[in-house]
Short mmCIF file of C-alpha atoms in Angstrom, two decimals:
data_model
loop_
_atom_site.label_atom_id
_atom_site.label_comp_id
_atom_site.label_asym_id
_atom_site.label_seq_id
_atom_site.Cartn_x
_atom_site.Cartn_y
_atom_site.Cartn_z
CA MET A 1 102.18 -68.80 -72.29
CA SER A 2 98.77 -67.41 -73.19
CA ARG A 3 98.32 -65.97 -76.65
CA ARG A 4 96.64 -62.97 -74.96
CA THR A 5 99.90 -62.01 -73.25
CA PRO A 6 101.31 -59.01 -75.13
CA LEU A 7 104.42 -59.60 -77.17
CA PRO A 8 107.67 -58.02 -75.97
CA PRO A 9 107.97 -54.48 -77.36
CA PRO A 10 110.50 -53.75 -80.09
CA PRO A 11 113.86 -52.36 -79.00
CA PRO A 12 113.76 -48.61 -78.41
CA PRO A 13 115.11 -46.31 -81.10
CA GLU A 14 118.80 -45.60 -80.84
CA HIS A 15 118.40 -41.98 -79.78
CA ILE A 16 116.38 -42.86 -76.66
CA ARG A 17 118.17 -46.01 -75.50
CA ALA A 18 119.11 -45.79 -71.83
CA TRP A 19 120.93 -49.02 -71.00
CA PRO A 20 123.79 -48.48 -68.53
CA GLY A 21 126.08 -50.66 -70.63
CA PRO A 22 126.31 -53.36 -73.30
CA GLU A 23 125.83 -56.13 -70.70
CA ALA A 24 122.41 -54.79 -69.63
CA MET A 25 121.35 -54.37 -73.24
CA LEU A 26 122.39 -57.91 -74.15
CA ALA A 27 120.58 -59.29 -71.10
CA ASP A 28 117.34 -57.58 -72.14
CA ARG A 29 117.84 -58.80 -75.67
CA ALA A 30 118.33 -62.40 -74.45
CA ARG A 31 115.10 -62.27 -72.42
CA ALA A 32 113.13 -60.83 -75.35
CA MET A 33 114.58 -63.36 -77.80
CA ASP A 34 113.85 -66.31 -75.51
CA GLU A 35 110.23 -65.26 -75.12
CA LEU A 36 109.71 -64.48 -78.80
CA ILE A 37 111.19 -67.74 -80.04
CA ALA A 38 109.13 -69.70 -77.48
CA ARG A 39 105.99 -67.92 -78.72
CA ASP A 40 106.96 -68.64 -82.32
CA LEU A 41 108.20 -72.25 -82.22
CA GLY A 42 107.45 -73.54 -78.72
CA ALA A 43 105.68 -76.80 -77.99
CA GLY A 44 102.49 -74.95 -77.01
CA ARG A 45 102.42 -73.12 -80.33
CA LEU A 46 102.95 -76.38 -82.20
CA ALA A 47 100.15 -78.09 -80.26
CA ARG A 48 97.71 -75.23 -80.89
CA PHE A 49 98.51 -75.25 -84.59
CA TRP A 50 97.83 -78.96 -85.02
CA LEU A 51 94.71 -78.79 -82.85
CA LEU A 52 93.33 -76.21 -85.26
CA VAL A 53 94.30 -78.35 -88.24
CA GLY A 54 92.64 -81.34 -86.58
CA GLY A 55 89.54 -79.25 -85.99
CA ALA A 56 89.45 -78.28 -89.67
CA ALA A 57 89.83 -81.94 -90.70
CA LEU A 58 87.06 -82.95 -88.28
CA GLY A 59 84.78 -80.25 -89.65
CA TRP A 60 85.45 -81.48 -93.18
CA GLY A 61 84.59 -85.01 -92.05
CA ILE A 62 81.24 -83.71 -90.81
CA VAL A 63 80.69 -82.08 -94.21
CA GLY A 64 81.45 -85.42 -95.89
CA LEU A 65 78.92 -87.24 -93.72
CA ALA A 66 76.33 -84.57 -94.44
CA LEU A 67 76.86 -84.89 -98.18
CA GLN A 68 75.96 -88.57 -97.97
CA ALA A 69 72.42 -87.53 -97.09
CA PHE A 70 72.02 -86.25 -100.66
CA GLU A 71 73.16 -89.47 -102.32
CA GLY A 72 70.34 -91.34 -104.01
CA PRO A 73 66.65 -90.85 -103.26
CA GLY A 74 65.89 -89.44 -99.85
CA ASP A 75 63.13 -87.73 -97.93
CA PRO A 76 63.10 -83.94 -97.46
CA LEU A 77 63.63 -84.23 -93.69
CA THR A 78 66.89 -86.11 -94.22
CA ALA A 79 68.03 -83.45 -96.68
CA VAL A 80 67.24 -80.67 -94.19
CA PHE A 81 69.17 -82.37 -91.40
CA GLY A 82 72.02 -83.09 -93.81
CA ALA A 83 72.20 -79.46 -94.87
CA ALA A 84 72.20 -78.26 -91.26
CA PHE A 85 74.83 -80.80 -90.30
CA GLY A 86 76.97 -79.79 -93.28
CA ALA A 87 76.64 -76.10 -92.41
CA VAL A 88 77.92 -76.79 -88.89
CA GLY A 89 80.90 -78.73 -90.25
CA LEU A 90 81.70 -76.06 -92.84
CA ALA A 91 81.50 -73.36 -90.18
CA GLY A 92 84.01 -75.33 -88.11
CA VAL A 93 86.38 -75.58 -91.07
CA VAL A 94 86.17 -71.86 -91.78
CA ALA A 95 86.61 -70.92 -88.10
CA CYS A 96 89.71 -73.11 -87.73
CA TRP A 97 91.29 -71.63 -90.86
CA ILE A 98 90.54 -68.11 -89.65
CA PHE A 99 92.43 -68.85 -86.45
CA ILE A 100 95.26 -70.45 -88.43
CA GLY A 101 95.47 -67.32 -90.58
CA LEU A 102 95.54 -65.10 -87.50
CA GLY A 103 98.33 -67.25 -86.13
CA VAL A 104 100.33 -66.86 -89.34
CA ARG A 105 99.92 -63.08 -89.15
CA ARG A 106 101.03 -63.12 -85.51
CA ASP A 107 104.03 -65.25 -86.46
CA ARG A 108 105.02 -62.60 -89.00
CA ALA A 109 104.89 -59.92 -86.29
CA ILE A 110 106.99 -62.11 -83.99
CA ARG A 111 109.56 -62.67 -86.73
CA GLN A 112 109.90 -58.91 -87.24
CA LEU A 113 110.53 -58.45 -83.52
CA VAL A 114 113.06 -61.29 -83.50
CA VAL A 115 115.00 -59.68 -86.34
CA ALA A 116 114.91 -56.27 -84.64
CA TRP A 117 116.19 -57.62 -81.31
CA ALA A 118 118.84 -59.78 -82.98
CA ASP A 119 120.20 -56.80 -84.92
CA LEU A 120 120.37 -54.79 -81.71
CA GLY A 121 123.37 -56.76 -80.42
CA ARG A 122 125.57 -56.42 -83.46
CA GLY A 123 128.72 -54.49 -82.69
CA HIS A 124 128.17 -54.63 -78.91
CA GLY A 125 130.08 -57.73 -77.92
CA SER A 126 127.54 -60.24 -79.16
CA SER A 127 129.17 -63.54 -80.12
CA ALA A 128 128.12 -66.50 -82.21
CA SER A 129 128.16 -68.74 -79.14
CA SER A 130 125.67 -66.51 -77.31
CA ALA A 131 123.41 -66.43 -80.37
CA ALA A 132 123.57 -70.18 -81.07
CA PRO A 133 120.49 -71.02 -78.92
CA TRP A 134 118.36 -69.03 -81.37
CA ARG A 135 118.59 -71.93 -83.81
CA VAL A 136 116.45 -74.18 -81.54
CA PRO A 137 117.17 -77.15 -83.84
CA GLY A 138 115.04 -79.53 -81.77
CA LEU A 139 111.91 -77.39 -82.12
CA SER A 140 112.58 -76.72 -85.80
CA LEU A 141 112.96 -80.45 -86.38
CA ALA A 142 109.68 -81.16 -84.56
CA TRP A 143 107.86 -78.69 -86.83
CA VAL A 144 109.48 -80.13 -89.97
CA LEU A 145 108.82 -83.78 -89.07
CA SER A 146 105.20 -83.13 -88.20
CA ALA A 147 104.83 -81.25 -91.49
CA VAL A 148 106.29 -84.19 -93.43
CA VAL A 149 103.89 -86.62 -91.74
CA VAL A 150 100.84 -84.47 -92.43
CA CYS A 151 101.86 -83.79 -96.03
CA GLY A 152 102.23 -87.55 -96.49
CA LEU A 153 98.72 -88.08 -95.14
CA GLY A 154 97.42 -85.39 -97.48
CA LEU A 155 99.13 -87.06 -100.41
CA TRP A 156 97.62 -90.42 -99.47
CA SER A 157 94.17 -88.88 -99.08
CA SER A 158 94.03 -87.00 -102.40
CA LEU A 159 96.33 -88.75 -104.86
CA GLY A 160 95.81 -92.13 -103.23
CA PHE A 161 92.08 -91.81 -103.75
CA ALA A 162 92.58 -90.81 -107.39
CA VAL A 163 94.76 -93.88 -107.96
CA ARG A 164 92.46 -96.42 -106.33
CA ALA A 165 89.17 -94.93 -107.54
CA ARG A 166 87.17 -97.22 -109.84
CA PRO A 167 84.01 -96.37 -111.79
CA GLY A 168 80.97 -97.49 -109.84
CA SER A 169 82.81 -98.13 -106.59
CA GLU A 170 83.47 -94.51 -105.52
CA THR A 171 81.04 -91.61 -105.67
CA TYR A 172 81.44 -87.89 -106.21
CA VAL A 173 80.96 -87.43 -102.47
CA ASP A 174 83.96 -89.67 -101.81
CA ALA A 175 86.02 -87.64 -104.28
CA VAL A 176 85.04 -84.32 -102.69
CA PHE A 177 85.79 -85.62 -99.20
CA PHE A 178 89.17 -87.26 -99.81
CA ILE A 179 90.52 -84.60 -102.16
CA GLY A 180 89.32 -81.79 -99.86
CA LEU A 181 90.89 -83.48 -96.85
CA GLY A 182 94.13 -83.85 -98.78
CA VAL A 183 94.15 -80.14 -99.61
CA ILE A 184 93.59 -79.22 -95.96
CA LEU A 185 96.47 -81.41 -94.82
CA TRP A 186 98.79 -80.32 -97.62
CA VAL A 187 98.29 -76.60 -96.98
CA ALA A 188 98.73 -77.05 -93.23
CA GLY A 189 101.89 -79.10 -93.73
CA LEU A 190 103.38 -76.52 -96.08
CA ILE A 191 102.64 -73.70 -93.61
CA CYS A 192 104.30 -75.71 -90.85
CA ALA A 193 107.39 -76.60 -92.92
CA ALA A 194 107.83 -73.06 -94.25
CA LYS A 195 107.70 -71.67 -90.73
CA ALA A 196 110.38 -74.02 -89.40
CA VAL A 197 112.69 -73.80 -92.42
CA GLY A 198 112.37 -70.01 -92.54
CA HIS A 199 113.37 -69.68 -88.90
CA PHE A 200 116.29 -72.07 -89.20
CA ARG A 201 117.66 -70.33 -92.29
CA TRP A 202 117.40 -66.96 -90.58
CA ALA A 203 119.10 -68.29 -87.43
CA VAL A 204 121.98 -69.79 -89.39
CA ARG A 205 122.60 -66.44 -91.09
CA ALA A 206 122.25 -64.55 -87.81
CA VAL A 207 124.68 -66.81 -85.96
CA GLY A 208 127.08 -66.85 -88.88
#
């Protein structure tokens, strides 16, 4: 589903609710919850998130290549092209993180709607069995596993470089590139893991 599609509205206030009965209310709640959870944890959302992270990593790689133009003696033309190339890569990193931040803010709005719709059914015949699909354990596991993999890559990039670095064999440019890449991957992995664990913990409490 396109990110431009408006989110389902919150449930109406109690004094203006006009459902003919609890069954109609629970049916509307189920449709809203299905859509919200798909927008929050669905495969498309996961793919978009990691595409943005990959774009940020690619942009940082371009910055690393541009920094190599300033190593050792070089002509002014090479420095100019290196600076321009680095600016393009840095702009890509910043743009990807802006979109990631917007996605996190949208996820927060979705979570608020999920909580509001879930609370709507309490005391109206809602059962734990009907709420169990909200856990979406498969999707939560996919988010967590991908986060673990990316955090491992970030650890290898930053701490691994620090362990294997030897005086004279690695440069400051190498340090900036590998440690910066590790930070990008670590932050992205933590965002991903926190999102999945937060949803699963909320769902367990809601179902319970």
